[in-house]
PDB file of C-alpha atoms in Angstrom:
ATOM      1  CA  MET A   1     111.909  93.592 137.369  1.00 93.00           C
ATOM      2  CA  ASP A   2     108.631  92.196 136.080  1.00 96.00           C
ATOM      3  CA  LEU A   3     105.659  94.512 136.627  1.00 96.00           C
ATOM      4  CA  ASN A   4     102.140  93.399 137.404  1.00 96.00           C
ATOM      5  CA  PHE A   5      99.335  94.512 135.164  1.00 95.00           C
ATOM      6  CA  GLN A   6      95.632  94.059 134.586  1.00 95.00           C
ATOM      7  CA  THR A   7      93.763  93.872 131.313  1.00 93.00           C
ATOM      8  CA  ASP A   8      90.413  95.316 130.320  1.00 92.00           C
ATOM      9  CA  ASN A   9      88.309  95.274 127.171  1.00 89.00           C
ATOM     10  CA  GLY A  10      90.517  97.808 125.403  1.00 92.00           C
ATOM     11  CA  LEU A  11      89.448 100.830 123.406  1.00 94.00           C
ATOM     12  CA  ALA A  12      86.671  98.994 121.591  1.00 95.00           C
ATOM     13  CA  HIS A  13      84.436  97.848 124.424  1.00 93.00           C
ATOM     14  CA  LYS A  14      81.395  99.157 122.511  1.00 95.00           C
ATOM     15  CA  ALA A  15      82.360  98.700 118.872  1.00 97.00           C
ATOM     16  CA  ALA A  16      85.423  97.942 116.765  1.00 98.00           C
ATOM     17  CA  LEU A  17      85.381  99.372 113.261  1.00 98.00           C
ATOM     18  CA  GLY A  18      87.687  99.135 110.268  1.00 98.00           C
ATOM     19  CA  LEU A  19      88.127 101.548 107.376  1.00 98.00           C
ATOM     20  CA  ILE A  20      89.868 100.738 104.102  1.00 98.00           C
ATOM     21  CA  VAL A  21      91.159 104.045 102.741  1.00 97.00           C
ATOM     22  CA  LEU A  22      92.532 104.692  99.282  1.00 95.00           C
ATOM     23  CA  GLN A  23      96.232 105.414  99.068  1.00 94.00           C
ATOM     24  CA  ALA A  24      95.341 108.627  97.228  1.00 93.00           C
ATOM     25  CA  ASP A  25      92.656 109.799  99.662  1.00 96.00           C
ATOM     26  CA  GLU A  26      93.587 112.871 101.711  1.00 97.00           C
ATOM     27  CA  THR A  27      90.134 113.716 103.059  1.00 98.00           C
ATOM     28  CA  ILE A  28      88.102 110.949 104.653  1.00 98.00           C
ATOM     29  CA  GLU A  29      90.264 110.324 107.722  1.00 98.00           C
ATOM     30  CA  ASN A  30      90.123 114.004 108.614  1.00 97.00           C
ATOM     31  CA  GLU A  31      86.347 114.152 108.183  1.00 98.00           C
ATOM     32  CA  PHE A  32      85.773 110.902 110.097  1.00 98.00           C
ATOM     33  CA  ARG A  33      88.061 111.667 113.032  1.00 97.00           C
ATOM     34  CA  PRO A  34      85.718 113.879 115.112  1.00 97.00           C
ATOM     35  CA  LEU A  35      82.633 111.798 114.284  1.00 98.00           C
ATOM     36  CA  PHE A  36      84.113 108.614 115.722  1.00 98.00           C
ATOM     37  CA  ASP A  37      85.672 110.212 118.793  1.00 97.00           C
ATOM     38  CA  ILE A  38      83.344 108.137 120.971  1.00 97.00           C
ATOM     39  CA  ASP A  39      84.205 106.428 124.241  1.00 96.00           C
ATOM     40  CA  GLY A  40      84.358 102.679 123.714  1.00 97.00           C
ATOM     41  CA  VAL A  41      84.560 102.892 119.909  1.00 97.00           C
ATOM     42  CA  SER A  42      87.753 102.310 117.928  1.00 97.00           C
ATOM     43  CA  LEU A  43      88.224 103.076 114.252  1.00 98.00           C
ATOM     44  CA  ASN A  44      91.178 101.291 112.676  1.00 98.00           C
ATOM     45  CA  HIS A  45      92.482 102.303 109.242  1.00 97.00           C
ATOM     46  CA  THR A  46      94.336 100.476 106.522  1.00 98.00           C
ATOM     47  CA  ARG A  47      95.309 101.743 103.074  1.00 97.00           C
ATOM     48  CA  ILE A  48      94.713 100.109  99.704  1.00 96.00           C
ATOM     49  CA  GLU A  49      96.905 100.839  96.713  1.00 91.00           C
ATOM     50  CA  SER A  50      95.058 103.074  94.276  1.00 89.00           C
ATOM     51  CA  ALA A  51      95.922 104.803  91.041  1.00 80.00           C
ATOM     52  CA  PRO A  52      96.380 108.567  90.903  1.00 82.00           C
ATOM     53  CA  GLU A  53      93.759 108.709  88.146  1.00 80.00           C
ATOM     54  CA  VAL A  54      90.152 107.578  88.498  1.00 75.00           C
ATOM     55  CA  THR A  55      88.877 105.528  85.578  1.00 78.00           C
ATOM     56  CA  SER A  56      86.728 102.404  85.420  1.00 76.00           C
ATOM     57  CA  GLU A  57      89.861 100.375  84.635  1.00 82.00           C
ATOM     58  CA  THR A  58      91.920 101.656  87.576  1.00 79.00           C
ATOM     59  CA  LEU A  59      88.982 101.277  89.949  1.00 84.00           C
ATOM     60  CA  MET A  60      88.416  97.625  89.029  1.00 84.00           C
ATOM     61  CA  ARG A  61      92.067  96.816  89.780  1.00 89.00           C
ATOM     62  CA  MET A  62      91.397  97.254  93.489  1.00 91.00           C
ATOM     63  CA  LYS A  63      89.082  94.247  93.628  1.00 94.00           C
ATOM     64  CA  ALA A  64      92.000  91.794  93.757  1.00 93.00           C
ATOM     65  CA  GLN A  65      93.617  93.726  96.601  1.00 95.00           C
ATOM     66  CA  LEU A  66      90.617  93.981  98.923  1.00 97.00           C
ATOM     67  CA  THR A  67      91.091  90.745 100.876  1.00 97.00           C
ATOM     68  CA  GLY A  68      94.786  91.278 101.510  1.00 97.00           C
ATOM     69  CA  THR A  69      94.249  94.893 102.505  1.00 97.00           C
ATOM     70  CA  ALA A  70      91.406  94.000 104.876  1.00 98.00           C
ATOM     71  CA  ALA A  71      93.639  91.356 106.463  1.00 98.00           C
ATOM     72  CA  LEU A  72      95.957  94.138 107.638  1.00 98.00           C
ATOM     73  CA  LEU A  73      93.267  95.437 109.997  1.00 98.00           C
ATOM     74  CA  PRO A  74      93.586  94.259 113.635  1.00 96.00           C
ATOM     75  CA  ASN A  75      91.913  90.933 114.403  1.00 93.00           C
ATOM     76  CA  ALA A  76      92.571  90.367 118.112  1.00 91.00           C
ATOM     77  CA  ARG A  77      88.956  91.426 118.629  1.00 93.00           C
ATOM     78  CA  ALA A  78      86.450  90.697 115.883  1.00 96.00           C
ATOM     79  CA  LEU A  79      85.591  93.846 113.946  1.00 98.00           C
ATOM     80  CA  ASP A  80      81.923  94.765 113.967  1.00 98.00           C
ATOM     81  CA  VAL A  81      81.843  96.810 110.761  1.00 98.00           C
ATOM     82  CA  ILE A  82      84.331  97.455 107.969  1.00 98.00           C
ATOM     83  CA  GLY A  83      83.880 100.261 105.472  1.00 98.00           C
ATOM     84  CA  TYR A  84      85.563 100.282 102.067  1.00 97.00           C
ATOM     85  CA  ALA A  85      85.976 103.990 101.431  1.00 97.00           C
ATOM     86  CA  CYS A  86      85.633 104.380  97.694  1.00 94.00           C
ATOM     87  CA  THR A  87      82.337 105.322  96.081  1.00 94.00           C
ATOM     88  CA  SER A  88      83.364 104.885  92.473  1.00 90.00           C
ATOM     89  CA  ALA A  89      85.218 101.584  92.956  1.00 92.00           C
ATOM     90  CA  SER A  90      82.344 100.145  94.991  1.00 94.00           C
ATOM     91  CA  THR A  91      80.006 101.154  92.178  1.00 93.00           C
ATOM     92  CA  VAL A  92      82.186  99.531  89.509  1.00 89.00           C
ATOM     93  CA  ILE A  93      83.084  96.401  91.514  1.00 93.00           C
ATOM     94  CA  GLY A  94      79.654  96.008  93.142  1.00 95.00           C
ATOM     95  CA  SER A  95      78.771  96.093  96.832  1.00 96.00           C
ATOM     96  CA  GLU A  96      78.242  92.333  97.095  1.00 96.00           C
ATOM     97  CA  GLU A  97      81.650  91.602  95.597  1.00 96.00           C
ATOM     98  CA  VAL A  98      83.285  94.116  97.927  1.00 97.00           C
ATOM     99  CA  ALA A  99      81.656  92.453 100.943  1.00 98.00           C
ATOM    100  CA  LYS A 100      82.709  88.963  99.821  1.00 97.00           C
ATOM    101  CA  ALA A 101      86.309  90.031  99.391  1.00 97.00           C
ATOM    102  CA  VAL A 102      86.513  91.804 102.753  1.00 98.00           C
ATOM    103  CA  GLN A 103      84.763  88.994 104.634  1.00 98.00           C
ATOM    104  CA  LYS A 104      87.364  86.503 103.428  1.00 98.00           C
ATOM    105  CA  ALA A 105      89.651  88.237 105.926  1.00 98.00           C
ATOM    106  CA  HIS A 106      87.040  89.213 108.559  1.00 98.00           C
ATOM    107  CA  SER A 107      84.164  86.782 108.289  1.00 97.00           C
ATOM    108  CA  ALA A 108      82.154  88.172 111.226  1.00 97.00           C
ATOM    109  CA  ALA A 109      82.237  91.809 110.138  1.00 98.00           C
ATOM    110  CA  LYS A 110      79.399  93.639 108.482  1.00 98.00           C
ATOM    111  CA  VAL A 111      80.694  95.396 105.381  1.00 98.00           C
ATOM    112  CA  THR A 112      79.573  98.615 103.762  1.00 98.00           C
ATOM    113  CA  ASN A 113      80.875 101.203 101.321  1.00 98.00           C
ATOM    114  CA  PRO A 114      79.721 104.638 100.132  1.00 97.00           C
ATOM    115  CA  ALA A 115      77.700 103.231  97.226  1.00 97.00           C
ATOM    116  CA  ALA A 116      75.672 101.007  99.561  1.00 98.00           C
ATOM    117  CA  ALA A 117      75.593 103.642 102.284  1.00 98.00           C
ATOM    118  CA  VAL A 118      74.184 106.387 100.091  1.00 98.00           C
ATOM    119  CA  LEU A 119      71.314 104.145  99.005  1.00 98.00           C
ATOM    120  CA  ALA A 120      70.520 103.403 102.660  1.00 98.00           C
ATOM    121  CA  ALA A 121      70.803 107.101 103.536  1.00 98.00           C
ATOM    122  CA  LEU A 122      68.505 108.228 100.730  1.00 98.00           C
ATOM    123  CA  GLU A 123      65.947 105.617 101.758  1.00 98.00           C
ATOM    124  CA  HIS A 124      66.201 106.828 105.359  1.00 98.00           C
ATOM    125  CA  LEU A 125      65.568 110.390 104.172  1.00 98.00           C
ATOM    126  CA  ASN A 126      62.730 109.220 101.892  1.00 98.00           C
ATOM    127  CA  ALA A 127      64.403 110.991  98.974  1.00 98.00           C
ATOM    128  CA  LYS A 128      63.477 109.779  95.496  1.00 98.00           C
ATOM    129  CA  LYS A 129      64.554 112.543  93.114  1.00 98.00           C
ATOM    130  CA  ILE A 130      68.247 113.180  93.430  1.00 98.00           C
ATOM    131  CA  GLY A 131      70.675 115.845  92.334  1.00 98.00           C
ATOM    132  CA  VAL A 132      74.204 114.477  91.984  1.00 98.00           C
ATOM    133  CA  VAL A 133      77.533 116.280  92.224  1.00 98.00           C
ATOM    134  CA  THR A 134      80.704 114.382  91.335  1.00 97.00           C
ATOM    135  CA  PRO A 135      84.329 115.267  90.694  1.00 96.00           C
ATOM    136  CA  TYR A 136      84.654 112.439  88.161  1.00 92.00           C
ATOM    137  CA  ILE A 137      85.146 112.110  84.429  1.00 92.00           C
ATOM    138  CA  ALA A 138      82.002 111.218  82.454  1.00 94.00           C
ATOM    139  CA  GLU A 139      82.317 107.417  82.460  1.00 90.00           C
ATOM    140  CA  VAL A 140      82.659 107.272  86.258  1.00 90.00           C
ATOM    141  CA  SER A 141      79.894 109.821  86.857  1.00 94.00           C
ATOM    142  CA  GLU A 142      77.563 107.811  84.645  1.00 94.00           C
ATOM    143  CA  ALA A 143      78.304 104.651  86.646  1.00 93.00           C
ATOM    144  CA  VAL A 144      77.166 106.440  89.824  1.00 95.00           C
ATOM    145  CA  VAL A 145      74.041 107.701  88.048  1.00 96.00           C
ATOM    146  CA  SER A 146      73.280 104.174  86.826  1.00 96.00           C
ATOM    147  CA  LEU A 147      73.637 102.820  90.369  1.00 96.00           C
ATOM    148  CA  LEU A 148      71.021 105.274  91.623  1.00 97.00           C
ATOM    149  CA  LYS A 149      68.674 104.647  88.704  1.00 97.00           C
ATOM    150  CA  ASP A 150      68.988 100.874  89.013  1.00 97.00           C
ATOM    151  CA  SER A 151      67.950 101.260  92.654  1.00 97.00           C
ATOM    152  CA  GLY A 152      64.679 102.929  91.653  1.00 97.00           C
ATOM    153  CA  LEU A 153      65.768 106.541  92.136  1.00 98.00           C
ATOM    154  CA  THR A 154      65.421 109.381  89.663  1.00 98.00           C
ATOM    155  CA  VAL A 155      68.498 111.456  88.912  1.00 98.00           C
ATOM    156  CA  VAL A 156      67.093 114.876  88.120  1.00 98.00           C
ATOM    157  CA  LYS A 157      70.364 116.694  87.598  1.00 97.00           C
ATOM    158  CA  LEU A 158      74.056 115.797  87.398  1.00 98.00           C
ATOM    159  CA  GLY A 159      76.954 118.188  87.782  1.00 98.00           C
ATOM    160  CA  SER A 160      80.623 117.215  87.584  1.00 97.00           C
ATOM    161  CA  PHE A 161      84.025 118.825  88.003  1.00 97.00           C
ATOM    162  CA  ALA A 162      85.228 116.367  85.308  1.00 96.00           C
ATOM    163  CA  GLN A 163      88.467 115.492  87.089  1.00 93.00           C
ATOM    164  CA  SER A 164      90.367 112.209  86.923  1.00 88.00           C
ATOM    165  CA  GLU A 165      93.267 113.156  89.223  1.00 92.00           C
ATOM    166  CA  GLU A 166      92.761 112.351  92.898  1.00 92.00           C
ATOM    167  CA  ALA A 167      95.246 115.054  93.947  1.00 94.00           C
ATOM    168  CA  VAL A 168      93.121 117.674  92.194  1.00 96.00           C
ATOM    169  CA  VAL A 169      89.899 116.388  93.753  1.00 96.00           C
ATOM    170  CA  ALA A 170      91.376 116.653  97.264  1.00 97.00           C
ATOM    171  CA  ARG A 171      92.163 120.305  96.545  1.00 97.00           C
ATOM    172  CA  ILE A 172      88.774 121.398  95.241  1.00 98.00           C
ATOM    173  CA  SER A 173      87.806 124.127  97.679  1.00 98.00           C
ATOM    174  CA  PRO A 174      84.788 123.669  99.952  1.00 98.00           C
ATOM    175  CA  ALA A 175      83.446 126.934  98.516  1.00 98.00           C
ATOM    176  CA  SER A 176      83.492 125.418  95.021  1.00 98.00           C
ATOM    177  CA  THR A 177      81.793 122.282  96.311  1.00 98.00           C
ATOM    178  CA  MET A 178      79.128 124.387  98.014  1.00 98.00           C
ATOM    179  CA  ASP A 179      78.475 126.313  94.805  1.00 98.00           C
ATOM    180  CA  ALA A 180      78.155 123.048  92.884  1.00 98.00           C
ATOM    181  CA  ILE A 181      75.768 121.488  95.414  1.00 98.00           C
ATOM    182  CA  CYS A 182      73.576 124.580  95.489  1.00 98.00           C
ATOM    183  CA  THR A 183      73.554 124.888  91.698  1.00 98.00           C
ATOM    184  CA  VAL A 184      72.416 121.290  91.275  1.00 98.00           C
ATOM    185  CA  GLY A 185      70.111 121.325  94.292  1.00 98.00           C
ATOM    186  CA  LYS A 186      68.171 124.471  93.445  1.00 97.00           C
ATOM    187  CA  ASP A 187      66.152 122.536  90.866  1.00 95.00           C
ATOM    188  CA  GLN A 188      62.656 122.324  92.370  1.00 96.00           C
ATOM    189  CA  ASP A 189      62.292 118.672  91.387  1.00 97.00           C
ATOM    190  CA  VAL A 190      65.326 117.625  93.456  1.00 98.00           C
ATOM    191  CA  ASP A 191      64.461 116.033  96.844  1.00 97.00           C
ATOM    192  CA  ALA A 192      68.057 115.696  98.042  1.00 98.00           C
ATOM    193  CA  VAL A 193      71.597 116.248  96.799  1.00 98.00           C
ATOM    194  CA  PHE A 194      74.324 113.615  96.842  1.00 98.00           C
ATOM    195  CA  ALA A 195      77.944 114.776  96.587  1.00 98.00           C
ATOM    196  CA  SER A 196      79.986 111.755  95.568  1.00 97.00           C
ATOM    197  CA  CYS A 197      83.639 110.885  96.345  1.00 96.00           C
ATOM    198  CA  THR A 198      85.372 110.302  99.673  1.00 97.00           C
ATOM    199  CA  ASN A 199      88.226 112.625  98.641  1.00 97.00           C
ATOM    200  CA  LEU A 200      85.900 115.614  98.114  1.00 98.00           C
ATOM    201  CA  ARG A 201      85.726 117.948 101.116  1.00 98.00           C
ATOM    202  CA  THR A 202      82.046 118.313 102.017  1.00 98.00           C
ATOM    203  CA  PHE A 203      81.665 118.402 105.806  1.00 98.00           C
ATOM    204  CA  PRO A 204      82.377 122.161 106.084  1.00 98.00           C
ATOM    205  CA  VAL A 205      79.477 123.008 103.741  1.00 98.00           C
ATOM    206  CA  ILE A 206      76.744 120.376 104.163  1.00 98.00           C
ATOM    207  CA  GLU A 207      74.696 122.269 106.738  1.00 98.00           C
ATOM    208  CA  ALA A 208      75.091 125.610 104.963  1.00 98.00           C
ATOM    209  CA  CYS A 209      73.875 124.002 101.723  1.00 98.00           C
ATOM    210  CA  GLU A 210      70.892 122.470 103.496  1.00 98.00           C
ATOM    211  CA  ALA A 211      69.999 125.837 105.008  1.00 98.00           C
ATOM    212  CA  LYS A 212      70.177 127.507 101.613  1.00 98.00           C
ATOM    213  CA  LEU A 213      68.333 124.792  99.711  1.00 98.00           C
ATOM    214  CA  GLY A 214      65.862 123.645 102.360  1.00 98.00           C
ATOM    215  CA  LYS A 215      66.525 120.000 101.502  1.00 98.00           C
ATOM    216  CA  PRO A 216      68.895 117.236 102.623  1.00 98.00           C
ATOM    217  CA  VAL A 217      72.479 117.092 101.403  1.00 98.00           C
ATOM    218  CA  ILE A 218      74.584 113.979 101.873  1.00 98.00           C
ATOM    219  CA  SER A 219      78.081 113.093 100.783  1.00 98.00           C
ATOM    220  CA  SER A 220      79.960 109.845 100.364  1.00 98.00           C
ATOM    221  CA  ASN A 221      81.658 110.442 103.698  1.00 98.00           C
ATOM    222  CA  SER A 222      78.558 111.459 105.650  1.00 98.00           C
ATOM    223  CA  ALA A 223      76.593 108.498 104.274  1.00 98.00           C
ATOM    224  CA  LEU A 224      79.404 106.024 104.984  1.00 98.00           C
ATOM    225  CA  ALA A 225      79.958 107.289 108.536  1.00 98.00           C
ATOM    226  CA  TRP A 226      76.216 107.177 109.252  1.00 98.00           C
ATOM    227  CA  HIS A 227      75.823 103.673 107.816  1.00 98.00           C
ATOM    228  CA  MET A 228      78.818 102.297 109.698  1.00 98.00           C
ATOM    229  CA  MET A 229      77.379 103.689 112.932  1.00 98.00           C
ATOM    230  CA  LYS A 230      73.956 102.231 112.174  1.00 98.00           C
ATOM    231  CA  LEU A 231      75.385  98.788 111.426  1.00 98.00           C
ATOM    232  CA  ALA A 232      77.467  98.899 114.613  1.00 98.00           C
ATOM    233  CA  GLY A 233      74.530  99.989 116.801  1.00 97.00           C
ATOM    234  CA  ILE A 234      76.058 103.398 117.544  1.00 97.00           C
ATOM    235  CA  GLU A 235      73.727 106.338 118.167  1.00 97.00           C
ATOM    236  CA  THR A 236      73.886 108.642 115.130  1.00 98.00           C
ATOM    237  CA  LYS A 237      71.866 111.630 116.318  1.00 97.00           C
ATOM    238  CA  GLY A 238      74.010 114.744 116.367  1.00 96.00           C
ATOM    239  CA  ARG A 239      77.202 112.896 115.477  1.00 97.00           C
ATOM    240  CA  GLY A 240      77.659 114.295 111.984  1.00 97.00           C
ATOM    241  CA  PRO A 241      76.658 117.137 109.694  1.00 98.00           C
ATOM    242  CA  GLY A 242      73.223 117.599 108.198  1.00 97.00           C
ATOM    243  CA  ARG A 243      69.747 116.167 108.367  1.00 98.00           C
ATOM    244  CA  LEU A 244      70.992 112.609 107.964  1.00 98.00           C
ATOM    245  CA  PHE A 245      72.223 112.798 111.560  1.00 98.00           C
ATOM    246  CA  ASP A 246      69.093 114.509 112.959  1.00 93.00           C
TER     247      ASP A 246
END
């Protein structure tokens, strides 16, 4: 027996979003899930092969895979925004190159990544003097610092967990991350603190850090979520942790 049915606009009648997640990332999907639980908004994920260790060489390898990975996202309805969820790789590859590669598969989509998103977030917060927390080894941390400096920002203080293994980064406790953010952010010259890496758990501590420091705290994940919402025309107020979403 054939059954009758009707169609509607589907889950994404307000916005359709895509997220390219690293194979090694255990954090971002869990932090994004409640933020994008919005009627009429769909968030579709795909995974890109990534090395277990984070170095400039392993990060650059992902560039050749971006188009093919993006092509695995649904295309029955044009995606409004696609986020490439890797701060360090976006920094090494470059935001423009990331966008070009992704748009080869989804030409109509706006493309962002944490490196681009954090710059937009810091501008939105009018923060100029930044404290930076990273989990990375020195060469990768310095690439993030150079990105900020090249964008006209001053990096007042840098603190790092000096880890190359993604599995270790995903298991750094939120309490340790909070201590690191507050240690870097207590410098009086720091306007805002940026905690880099989508695999670093930050959402449980952002607001507590802001309360203690009296200044904005953003992470790769909070900045990327906020920027994707902004680009898609989604209301951001109250949707995520911290002053960025005020």
